[in-house]
XYZ file of C-alpha atoms in Angstrom:
612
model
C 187.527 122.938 -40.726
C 189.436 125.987 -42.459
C 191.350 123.046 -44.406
C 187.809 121.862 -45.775
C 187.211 125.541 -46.537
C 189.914 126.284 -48.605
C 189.159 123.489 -50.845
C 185.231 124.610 -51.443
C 184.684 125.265 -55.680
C 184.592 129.302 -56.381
C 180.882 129.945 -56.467
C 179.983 130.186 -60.532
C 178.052 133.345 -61.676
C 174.407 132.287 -61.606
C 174.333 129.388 -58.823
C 171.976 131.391 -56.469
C 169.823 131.948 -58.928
C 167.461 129.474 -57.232
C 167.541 130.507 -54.249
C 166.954 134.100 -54.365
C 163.731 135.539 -52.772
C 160.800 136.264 -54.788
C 159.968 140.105 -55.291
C 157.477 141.232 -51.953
C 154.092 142.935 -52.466
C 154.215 145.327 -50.497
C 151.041 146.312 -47.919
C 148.479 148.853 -49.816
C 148.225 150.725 -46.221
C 151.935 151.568 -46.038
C 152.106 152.329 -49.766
C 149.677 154.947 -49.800
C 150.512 156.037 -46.661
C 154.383 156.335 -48.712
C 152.742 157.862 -51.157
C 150.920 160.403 -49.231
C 154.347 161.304 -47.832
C 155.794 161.801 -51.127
C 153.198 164.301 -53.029
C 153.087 166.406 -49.826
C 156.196 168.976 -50.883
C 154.250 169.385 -54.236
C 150.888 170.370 -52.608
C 149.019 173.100 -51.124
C 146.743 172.439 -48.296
C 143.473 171.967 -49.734
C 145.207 170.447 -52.691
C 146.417 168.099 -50.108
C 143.192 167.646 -48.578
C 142.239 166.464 -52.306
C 144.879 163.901 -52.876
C 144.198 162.613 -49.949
C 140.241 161.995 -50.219
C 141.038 160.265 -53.340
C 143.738 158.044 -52.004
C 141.365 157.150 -48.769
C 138.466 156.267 -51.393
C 141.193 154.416 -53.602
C 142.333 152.133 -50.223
C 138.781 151.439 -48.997
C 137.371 150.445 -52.675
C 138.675 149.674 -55.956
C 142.563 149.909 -54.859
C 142.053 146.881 -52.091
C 140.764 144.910 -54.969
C 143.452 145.425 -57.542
C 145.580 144.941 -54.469
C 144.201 141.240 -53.666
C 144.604 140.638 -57.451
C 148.465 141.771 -57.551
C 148.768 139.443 -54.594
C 147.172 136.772 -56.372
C 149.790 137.312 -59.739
C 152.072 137.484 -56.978
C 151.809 133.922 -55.709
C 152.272 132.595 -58.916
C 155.300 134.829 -60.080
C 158.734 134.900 -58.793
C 159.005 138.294 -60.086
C 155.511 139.942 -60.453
C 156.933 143.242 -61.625
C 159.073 141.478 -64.479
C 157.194 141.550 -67.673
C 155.263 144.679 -66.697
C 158.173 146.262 -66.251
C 159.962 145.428 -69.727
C 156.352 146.243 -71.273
C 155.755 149.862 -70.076
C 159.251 151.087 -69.233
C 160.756 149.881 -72.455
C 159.165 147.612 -75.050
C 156.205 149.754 -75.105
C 156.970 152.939 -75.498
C 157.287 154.455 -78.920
C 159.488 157.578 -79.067
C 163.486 156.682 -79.930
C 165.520 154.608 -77.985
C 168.355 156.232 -79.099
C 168.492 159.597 -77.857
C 166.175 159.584 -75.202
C 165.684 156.022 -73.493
C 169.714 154.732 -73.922
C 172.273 154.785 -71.616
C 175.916 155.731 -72.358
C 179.356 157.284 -71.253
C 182.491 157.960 -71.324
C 185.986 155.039 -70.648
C 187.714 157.058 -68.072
C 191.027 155.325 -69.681
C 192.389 158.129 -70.603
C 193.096 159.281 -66.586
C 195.881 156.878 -66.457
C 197.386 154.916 -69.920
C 195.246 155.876 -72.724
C 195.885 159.673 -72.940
C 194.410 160.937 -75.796
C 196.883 160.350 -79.229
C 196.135 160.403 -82.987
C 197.059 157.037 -84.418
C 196.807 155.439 -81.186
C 192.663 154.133 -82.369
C 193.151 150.522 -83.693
C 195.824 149.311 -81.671
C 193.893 150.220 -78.309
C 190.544 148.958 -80.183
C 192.348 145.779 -80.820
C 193.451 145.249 -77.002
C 190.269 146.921 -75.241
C 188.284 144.072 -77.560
C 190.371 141.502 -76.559
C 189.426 142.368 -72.496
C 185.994 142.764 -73.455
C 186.025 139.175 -74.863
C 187.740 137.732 -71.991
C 184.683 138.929 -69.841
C 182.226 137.368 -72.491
C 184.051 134.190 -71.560
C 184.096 134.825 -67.721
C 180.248 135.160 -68.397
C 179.966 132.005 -71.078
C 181.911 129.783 -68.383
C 180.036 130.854 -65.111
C 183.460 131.791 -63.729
C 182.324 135.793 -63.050
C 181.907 135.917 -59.392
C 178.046 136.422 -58.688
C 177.716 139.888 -56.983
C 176.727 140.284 -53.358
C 175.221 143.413 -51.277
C 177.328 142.061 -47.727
C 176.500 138.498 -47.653
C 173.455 138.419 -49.742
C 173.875 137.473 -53.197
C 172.051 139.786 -55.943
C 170.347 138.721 -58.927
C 172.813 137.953 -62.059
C 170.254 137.833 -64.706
C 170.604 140.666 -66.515
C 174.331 139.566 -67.258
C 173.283 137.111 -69.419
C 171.769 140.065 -71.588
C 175.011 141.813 -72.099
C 176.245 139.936 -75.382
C 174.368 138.620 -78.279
C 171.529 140.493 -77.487
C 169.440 142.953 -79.441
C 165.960 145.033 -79.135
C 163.927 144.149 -82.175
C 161.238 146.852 -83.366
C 157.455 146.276 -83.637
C 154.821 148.340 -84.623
C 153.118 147.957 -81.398
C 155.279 146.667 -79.313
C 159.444 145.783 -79.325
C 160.856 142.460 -78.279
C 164.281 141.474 -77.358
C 166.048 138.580 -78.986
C 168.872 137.005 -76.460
C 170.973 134.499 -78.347
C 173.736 134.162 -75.235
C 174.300 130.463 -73.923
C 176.562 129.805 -71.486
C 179.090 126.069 -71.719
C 176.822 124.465 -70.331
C 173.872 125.532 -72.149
C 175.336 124.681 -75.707
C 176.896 127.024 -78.292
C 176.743 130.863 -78.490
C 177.767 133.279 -81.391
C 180.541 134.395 -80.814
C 181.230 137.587 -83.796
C 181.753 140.565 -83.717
C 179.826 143.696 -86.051
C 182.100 146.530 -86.506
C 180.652 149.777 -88.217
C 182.716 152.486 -90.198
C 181.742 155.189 -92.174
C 178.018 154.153 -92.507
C 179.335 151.136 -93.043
C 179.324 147.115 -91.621
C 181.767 143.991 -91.040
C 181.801 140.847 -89.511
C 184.313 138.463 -88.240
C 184.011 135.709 -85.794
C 186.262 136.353 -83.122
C 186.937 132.973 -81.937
C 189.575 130.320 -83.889
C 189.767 126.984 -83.479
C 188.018 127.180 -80.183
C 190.628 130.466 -79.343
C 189.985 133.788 -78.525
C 191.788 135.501 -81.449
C 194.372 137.708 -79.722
C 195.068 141.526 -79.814
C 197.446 141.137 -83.270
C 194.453 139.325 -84.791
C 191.836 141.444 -83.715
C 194.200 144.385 -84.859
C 194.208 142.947 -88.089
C 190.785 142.216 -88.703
C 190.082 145.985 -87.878
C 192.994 147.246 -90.075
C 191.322 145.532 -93.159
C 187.925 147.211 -91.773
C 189.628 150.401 -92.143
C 191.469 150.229 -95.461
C 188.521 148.937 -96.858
C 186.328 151.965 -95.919
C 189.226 154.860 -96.129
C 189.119 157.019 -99.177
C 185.843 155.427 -100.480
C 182.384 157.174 -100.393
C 180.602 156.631 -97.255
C 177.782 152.968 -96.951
C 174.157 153.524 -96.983
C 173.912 154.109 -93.051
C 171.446 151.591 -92.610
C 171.863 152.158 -88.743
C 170.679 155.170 -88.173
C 167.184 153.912 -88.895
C 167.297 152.469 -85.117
C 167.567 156.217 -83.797
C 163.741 156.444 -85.686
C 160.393 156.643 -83.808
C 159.534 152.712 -82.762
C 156.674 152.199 -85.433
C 158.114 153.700 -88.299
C 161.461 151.807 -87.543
C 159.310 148.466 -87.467
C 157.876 149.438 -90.739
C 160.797 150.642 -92.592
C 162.507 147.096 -91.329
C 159.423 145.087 -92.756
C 159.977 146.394 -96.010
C 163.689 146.058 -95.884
C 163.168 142.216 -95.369
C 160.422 142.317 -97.997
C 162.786 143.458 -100.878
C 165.472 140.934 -100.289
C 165.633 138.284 -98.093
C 169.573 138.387 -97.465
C 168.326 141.830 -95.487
C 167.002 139.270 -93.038
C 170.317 137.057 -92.695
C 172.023 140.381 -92.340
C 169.628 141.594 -89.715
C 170.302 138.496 -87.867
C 173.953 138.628 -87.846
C 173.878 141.863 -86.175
C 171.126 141.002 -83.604
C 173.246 137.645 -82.745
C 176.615 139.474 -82.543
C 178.680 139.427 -79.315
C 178.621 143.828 -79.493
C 178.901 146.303 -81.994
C 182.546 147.855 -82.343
C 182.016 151.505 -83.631
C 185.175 152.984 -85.460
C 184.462 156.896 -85.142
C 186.733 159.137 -86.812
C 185.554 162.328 -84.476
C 188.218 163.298 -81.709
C 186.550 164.254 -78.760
C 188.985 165.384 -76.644
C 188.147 164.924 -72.725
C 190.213 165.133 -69.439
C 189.942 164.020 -66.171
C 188.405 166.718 -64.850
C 186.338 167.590 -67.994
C 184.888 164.237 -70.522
C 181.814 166.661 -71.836
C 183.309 165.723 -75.534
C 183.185 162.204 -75.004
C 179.852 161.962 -72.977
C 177.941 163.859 -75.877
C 179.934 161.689 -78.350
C 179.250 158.652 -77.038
C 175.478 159.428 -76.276
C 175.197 161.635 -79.929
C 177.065 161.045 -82.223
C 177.174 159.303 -85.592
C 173.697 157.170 -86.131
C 175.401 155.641 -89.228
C 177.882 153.674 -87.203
C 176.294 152.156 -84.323
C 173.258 149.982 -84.139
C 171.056 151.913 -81.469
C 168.817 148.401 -80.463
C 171.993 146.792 -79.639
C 172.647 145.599 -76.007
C 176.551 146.631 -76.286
C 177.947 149.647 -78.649
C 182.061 149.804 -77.430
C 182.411 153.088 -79.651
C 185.971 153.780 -80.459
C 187.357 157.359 -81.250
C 189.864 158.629 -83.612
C 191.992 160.088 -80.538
C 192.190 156.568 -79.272
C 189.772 157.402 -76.404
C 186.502 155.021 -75.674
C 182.823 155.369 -74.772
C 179.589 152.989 -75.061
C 176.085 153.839 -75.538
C 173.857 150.827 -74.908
C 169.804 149.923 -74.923
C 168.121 150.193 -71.744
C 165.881 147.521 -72.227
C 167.894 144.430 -71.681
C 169.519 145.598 -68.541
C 170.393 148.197 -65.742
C 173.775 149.740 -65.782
C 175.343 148.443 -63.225
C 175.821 145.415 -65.829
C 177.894 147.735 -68.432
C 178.992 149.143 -65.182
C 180.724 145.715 -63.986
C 181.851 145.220 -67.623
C 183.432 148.881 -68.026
C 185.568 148.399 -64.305
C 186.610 145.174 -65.413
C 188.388 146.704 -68.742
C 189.615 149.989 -66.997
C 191.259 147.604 -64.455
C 192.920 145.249 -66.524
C 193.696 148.145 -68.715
C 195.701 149.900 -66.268
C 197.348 146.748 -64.736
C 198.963 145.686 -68.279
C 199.687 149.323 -68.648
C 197.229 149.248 -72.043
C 199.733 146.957 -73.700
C 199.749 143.674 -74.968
C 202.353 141.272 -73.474
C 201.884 137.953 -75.145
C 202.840 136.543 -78.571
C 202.477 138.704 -81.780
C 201.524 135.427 -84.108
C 198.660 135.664 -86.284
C 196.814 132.986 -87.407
C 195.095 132.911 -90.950
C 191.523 134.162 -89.947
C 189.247 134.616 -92.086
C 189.087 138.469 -93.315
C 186.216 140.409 -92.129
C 182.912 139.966 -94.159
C 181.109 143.011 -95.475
C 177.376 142.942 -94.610
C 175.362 145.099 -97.615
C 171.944 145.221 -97.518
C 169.731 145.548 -100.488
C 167.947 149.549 -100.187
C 165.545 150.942 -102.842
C 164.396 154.490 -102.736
C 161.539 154.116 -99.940
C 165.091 152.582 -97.642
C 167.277 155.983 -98.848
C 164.633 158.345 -97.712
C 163.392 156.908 -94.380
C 167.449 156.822 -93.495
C 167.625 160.467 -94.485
C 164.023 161.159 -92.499
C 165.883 159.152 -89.638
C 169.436 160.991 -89.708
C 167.520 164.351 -90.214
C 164.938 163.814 -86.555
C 168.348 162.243 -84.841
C 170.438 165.339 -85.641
C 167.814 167.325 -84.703
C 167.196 166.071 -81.380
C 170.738 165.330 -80.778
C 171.286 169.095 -80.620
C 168.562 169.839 -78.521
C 170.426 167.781 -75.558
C 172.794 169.575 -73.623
C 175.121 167.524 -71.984
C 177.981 168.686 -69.772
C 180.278 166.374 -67.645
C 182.697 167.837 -65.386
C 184.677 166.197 -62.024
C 183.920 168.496 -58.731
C 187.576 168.160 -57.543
C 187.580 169.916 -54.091
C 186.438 166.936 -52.045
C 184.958 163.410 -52.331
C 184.045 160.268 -50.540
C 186.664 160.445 -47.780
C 185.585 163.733 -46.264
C 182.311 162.925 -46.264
C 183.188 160.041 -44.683
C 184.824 161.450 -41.924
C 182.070 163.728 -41.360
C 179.430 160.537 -40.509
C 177.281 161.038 -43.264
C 176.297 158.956 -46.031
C 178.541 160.206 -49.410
C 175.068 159.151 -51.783
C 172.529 161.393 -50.298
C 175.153 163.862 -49.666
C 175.714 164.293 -52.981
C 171.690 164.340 -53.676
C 170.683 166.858 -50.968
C 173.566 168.892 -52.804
C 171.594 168.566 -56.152
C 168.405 169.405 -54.527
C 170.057 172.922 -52.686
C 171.233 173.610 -56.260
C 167.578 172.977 -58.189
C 165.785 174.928 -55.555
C 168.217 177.566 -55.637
C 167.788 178.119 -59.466
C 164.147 177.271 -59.534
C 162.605 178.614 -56.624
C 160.709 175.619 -55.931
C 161.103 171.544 -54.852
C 161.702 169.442 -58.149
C 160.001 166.010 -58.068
C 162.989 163.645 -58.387
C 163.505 160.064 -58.845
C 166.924 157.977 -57.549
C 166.916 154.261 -58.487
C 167.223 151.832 -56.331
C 168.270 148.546 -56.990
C 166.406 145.626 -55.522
C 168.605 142.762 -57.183
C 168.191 140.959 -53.885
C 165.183 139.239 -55.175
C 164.760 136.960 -58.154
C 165.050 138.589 -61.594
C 164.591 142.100 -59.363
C 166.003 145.231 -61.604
C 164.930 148.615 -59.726
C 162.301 150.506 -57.870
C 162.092 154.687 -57.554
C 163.515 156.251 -54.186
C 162.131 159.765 -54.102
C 164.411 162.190 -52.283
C 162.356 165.108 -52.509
C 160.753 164.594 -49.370
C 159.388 167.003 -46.984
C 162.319 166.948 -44.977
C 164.734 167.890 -47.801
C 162.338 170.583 -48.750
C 162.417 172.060 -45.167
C 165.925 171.997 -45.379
C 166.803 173.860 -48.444
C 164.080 176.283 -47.266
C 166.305 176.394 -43.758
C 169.551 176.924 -46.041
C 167.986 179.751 -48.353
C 166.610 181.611 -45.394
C 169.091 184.267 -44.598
C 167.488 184.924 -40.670
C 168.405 180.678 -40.160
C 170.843 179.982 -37.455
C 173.597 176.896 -38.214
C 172.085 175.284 -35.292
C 168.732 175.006 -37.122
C 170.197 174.272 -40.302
C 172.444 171.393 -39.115
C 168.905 169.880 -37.409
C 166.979 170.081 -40.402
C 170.027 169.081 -42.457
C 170.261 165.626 -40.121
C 166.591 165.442 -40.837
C 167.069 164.808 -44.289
C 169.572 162.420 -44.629
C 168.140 160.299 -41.963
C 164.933 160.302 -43.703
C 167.202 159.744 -47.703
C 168.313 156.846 -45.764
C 165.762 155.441 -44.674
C 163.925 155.316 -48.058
C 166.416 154.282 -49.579
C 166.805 151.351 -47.364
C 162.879 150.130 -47.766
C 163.201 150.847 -51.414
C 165.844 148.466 -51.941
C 164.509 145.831 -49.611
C 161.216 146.125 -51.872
C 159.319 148.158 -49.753
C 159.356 151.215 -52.274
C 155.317 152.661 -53.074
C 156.042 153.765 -57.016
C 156.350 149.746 -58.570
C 153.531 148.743 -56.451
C 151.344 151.625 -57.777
C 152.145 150.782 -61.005
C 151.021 147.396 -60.419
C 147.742 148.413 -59.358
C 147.491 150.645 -62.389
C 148.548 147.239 -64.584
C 145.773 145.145 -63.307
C 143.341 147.916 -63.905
C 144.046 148.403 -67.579
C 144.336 144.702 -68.284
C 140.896 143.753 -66.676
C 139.933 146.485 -68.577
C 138.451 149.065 -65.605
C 138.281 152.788 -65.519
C 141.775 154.270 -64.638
C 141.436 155.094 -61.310
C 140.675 158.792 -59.770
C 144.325 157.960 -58.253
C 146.553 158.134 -61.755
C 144.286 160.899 -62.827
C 144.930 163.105 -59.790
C 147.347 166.306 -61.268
C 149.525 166.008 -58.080
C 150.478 162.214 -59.242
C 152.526 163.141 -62.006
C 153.174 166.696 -60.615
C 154.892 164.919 -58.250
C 156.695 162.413 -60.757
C 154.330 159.559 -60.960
C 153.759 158.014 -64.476
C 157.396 159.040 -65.268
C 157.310 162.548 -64.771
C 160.450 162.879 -63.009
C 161.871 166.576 -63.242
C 165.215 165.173 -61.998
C 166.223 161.496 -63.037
C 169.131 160.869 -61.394
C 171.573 157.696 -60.192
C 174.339 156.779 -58.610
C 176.446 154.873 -61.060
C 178.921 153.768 -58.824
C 182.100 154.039 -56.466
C 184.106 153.312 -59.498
C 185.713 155.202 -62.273
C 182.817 154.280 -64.557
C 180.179 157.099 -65.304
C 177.387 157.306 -67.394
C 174.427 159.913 -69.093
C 170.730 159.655 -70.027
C 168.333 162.071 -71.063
C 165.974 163.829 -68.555
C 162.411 161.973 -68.340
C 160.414 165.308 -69.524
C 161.301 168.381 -71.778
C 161.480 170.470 -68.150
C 163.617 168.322 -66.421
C 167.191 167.117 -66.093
C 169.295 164.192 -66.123
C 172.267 163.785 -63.032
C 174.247 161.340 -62.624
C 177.442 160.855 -61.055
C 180.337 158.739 -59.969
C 181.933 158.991 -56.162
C 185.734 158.848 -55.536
C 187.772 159.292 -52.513
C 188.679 162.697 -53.721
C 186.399 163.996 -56.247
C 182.252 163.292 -57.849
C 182.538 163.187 -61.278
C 179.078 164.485 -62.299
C 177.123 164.265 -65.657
C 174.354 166.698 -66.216
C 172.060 166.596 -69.066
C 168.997 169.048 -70.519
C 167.199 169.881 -72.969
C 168.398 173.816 -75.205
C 165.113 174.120 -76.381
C 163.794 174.390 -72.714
C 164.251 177.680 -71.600
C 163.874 177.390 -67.911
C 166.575 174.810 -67.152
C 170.380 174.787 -67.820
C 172.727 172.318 -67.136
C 175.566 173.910 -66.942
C 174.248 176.106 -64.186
C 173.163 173.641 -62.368
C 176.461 171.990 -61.995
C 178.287 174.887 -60.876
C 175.229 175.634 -58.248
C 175.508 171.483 -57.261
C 179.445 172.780 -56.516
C 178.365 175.772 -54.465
C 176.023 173.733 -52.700
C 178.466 170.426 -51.884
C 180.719 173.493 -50.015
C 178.391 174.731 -47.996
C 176.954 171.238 -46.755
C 180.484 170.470 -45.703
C 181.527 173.493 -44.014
C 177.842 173.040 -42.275
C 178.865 169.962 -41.195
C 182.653 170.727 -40.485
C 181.183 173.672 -37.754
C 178.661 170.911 -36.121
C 181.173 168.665 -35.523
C 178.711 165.965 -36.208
């Protein structure tokens, strides 16, 4: 039997594709009832009383039918929430991707082999490429190992949207073009784009069927760089994806309108494996500090990154890394997978490159030029000019809280995730005097094509406890209770939400089928305690857990009042990244981090004296 075992074929990376459940429905009872739960911090009595006349008039009329015709879409659709999803989360909405919708972060290469060095840049381009392309291929041959949650294998969809993929504007509405194949599928492109000084190249970065090795690539981005040092900076075409949706569309139309090479360059960089950025700002960062490179990577230059692109590896003139990437294709636990991957193999081959130093005769890099006439020139400079402006605005800080981490939390039987987002609640309602609405994702990748749903942590019992913890006359004893309250309650939520059983996709559902038969929005969405208490996107803290890995990431707070927090968990330490908006006067982020510090003490030494 174990003999037969050993010789079973390594699963490839999207054979349970098939197989995987379709996304539930869940019941409208249990929902609202969810729901219900979930405003209640946010309400006074008779406002209470309100919501919840409207929701019982909701579930006896107009919210059971929307409800039986959900279920209906439902029985048709693997994945009702799919489309919808894309539509009003992403393609949909108009403001900029750049700067407010994309994800990005810092390479945390730099805590063991890639310390920060001047003329360190191309060399560690060239290899950190090279890994990069070696996980394209892991991808391209079905040979990455499809991720599992225990036994159960999660979606791998979104994988297939990491390279050669691109957000295209519309005026109404964006689309994504996906040119990936894998083997089996037939060919795939398989160039790169790099960007310098408001600048572009291609190259193809396969040979004769070969990966083209570190020397190559080292090469190809030498000539990049010659080409572009001591001459005046390109037109910056690029920065005209940070613009408002629309006017990006429109701007784009005309480009294609005054020469039709625009459109063949257009292409190329849509079809391109990723966009290599070659920034010439040094933002130094540390292990316990990568501020510098989080706001670089999520601010910096528009000219030299293409913000629609699925993958932007940017590369810094100290030789340290980041990546800011478009939400729309995936979730980032993809760049996530992609990001541990490189730091891994980074640090095993100690950065360096141990195999031959031949170079073949590649082809040089091409330049890409567009054609730009005056009406081009100004909407870049309108575009650079509402980019720098709201790239300021963010403040963005990104610091490691060092005095403990996974392991003691551990030890103390509690769950290191909603530790660390009960912490962030003590600190907001310690600066703000009142429960913030807050969304956690959740990923439900369990079922087919599934991406996320909203876990709400605010919940009553969270609120009861900070209350407990800010109320000098509260005994320990009481404190620990409500403190055990809380996390079982995090935990359970979080639980259902990830099994599908979350109330905030659902809702949205409902509110789907209403606009697209073309009803009345119902008394439901309209209700001020819905989006006071987050709905529609209203979030005041948007936070995530990116991981148990070395990989962090930032993204702007969902509203002008709010913040963004997320953070990485290690044995020892949470590396934290904490985002708001200067023009906001109420919220800081820097304060909010060093009250999330104060608060991650005392929940320890509360739980150290219970003994728990």
């Amino acid at each position: 039997m174990d003999n037969h075992l050993s010789k079973a074929p390594p699963e490839t990376t999207f054979q349970h594709q098939d197989a995987l459940p379709s996304l539930p429905v869940p019941s409208l009872e249990t929902s609202l009832s969810k729901y219900l739960n979930a405003v209640r911090p946010f309400a006074s009595e008779e406002e209470f009383q309100a919501t919840l006349d409207i929701v019982n008039t909701f579930q006896e009329g107009v919210g059971q039918e929307l409800h039986q015709k959900l279920l209906q879409k439902a029985r048709t659709n693997r994945n009702w929430l799919e489309e919808w999803w894309l539509d009003v989360a992403y393609l949909e909405v108009r403001i900029p991707s750049q700067l407010n919708v994309n994800f990005a972060g810092p390479a945390p290469y730099l805590e063991h082999c890639w310390f920060p060095e001047e003329g360190t840049q191309l060399q560690r381009a060239s290899i950190s490429t090279w890994h990069t392309l070696q996980y394209w291929n892991l991808i391209r041959t079905e040979r990455l190992h499809p991720q599992k949650a225990g036994k159960l294998p999660l979606d791998m969809d979104q994988f297939r949207m990491l390279f050669c993929t691109c957000k295209v504007p519309g005026v109404k509405k964006d689309t994504i073009r996906n040119y990936f194949k894998t083997e089996s599928e037939g060919p795939c492109p398989s160039h790169l784009v790099v960007m310098c000084r408001g600048r572009m190249f291609t190259f193809d970065a396969v040979c004769d069927g070969q990966i083209l090795t570190p020397p190559e690539i080292l090469r190809q981005l030498s000539y990049v760089k010659e080409c572009c040092e001591g001459e005046p900076e390109g037109d910056g075409v690029s920065a005209l994806t940070s613009e408002e949706r629309s006017r990006w569309a429109q701007t784009r139309e005309h480009l294609i309108s005054i020469d039709p090479h625009n459109s063949n360059i257009l292409e190329t960089i849509q079809s391109s494996l990723f966009v290599l950025s070659l920034d010439e700002t040094k933002p130094y960062s540390s292990p316990v500090n990568y501020t510098n490179i989080t706001r670089a990577a999520l601010t910096g230059d528009p000219t030299i990154r293409w913000g629609d692109k699925s993958y932007n590896s940017l590369s810094f003139a100290d030789g340290t890394f980041g990546t800011t990437c478009d939400h729309a294709p995936y979730d980032g636990m993809v760049l996530v997978s992609l990001s541990w991957y490189l730091d891994q193999q980074i640090k095993a081959t100690e950065g360096k490159w141990k195999g031959s130093e031949a170079v073949r005769a590649v082809h040089r890099p091409e330049e890409l030029v567009f054609t730009v006439d005056e009406k081009v020139r100004s909407d870049i400079r309108h575009a650079k000019q509402q980019y720098l402006e709201t790239a300021q605005d963010l403040q963005i800080v990104c610091y490691a809280f060092t005095a403990f981490g996974k392991d003691a939390i551990n030890q103390k039987k509690l769950h290191p995730d909603t530790f660390v987002q009960l912490a962030k609640q003590l600190a907001f309602q310690r600066m703000h005097k009142r429960p913030g609405s807050c969304y956690e994702t959740a990923m439900t990748r369990k079922f087919y094509h599934g991406r996320t749903e909203t876990m709400r942590p605010c919940t009553q019992e969270a609120v009861n406890w900070c209350k407990a913890m800010m109320d000098p006359s509260c005994d320990a004893g009481s404190r620990r209770k409500a403190m055990l309250a809380a996390f079982n309650m995090h935990n359970n939520l979080m639980v259902e939400a990830q099994d599908g059983q979350g109330f905030d996709r659902h809702l949205l559902g409902l509110y789907l089928i209403a606009r697209e038969e073309g009803l009345p929005t119902p008394d439901l969405f309209m209700d001020p305690l819905y989006s006071l208490s987050g709905g529609g996107g209203n979030f005041v803290l948007s936070s995530s857990l990116v991981g148990y890995t070395t990989i962090l990431g930032a993204a702007a707070p969902m509203v002008h009042h709010g913040y963004g927090f997320f953070y990485r968990i290690r044995d020892d330490r949470i590396v934290v990244s904490v985002l708001a908006w200067n023009s906001c006067r109420e919220t800081d982020a820097a304060t909010l981090f060093n009250n999330f510090s104060s608060s991650m003490h005392e929940m320890l030494h509360l739980a150290t004296t219970s003994q728990l």
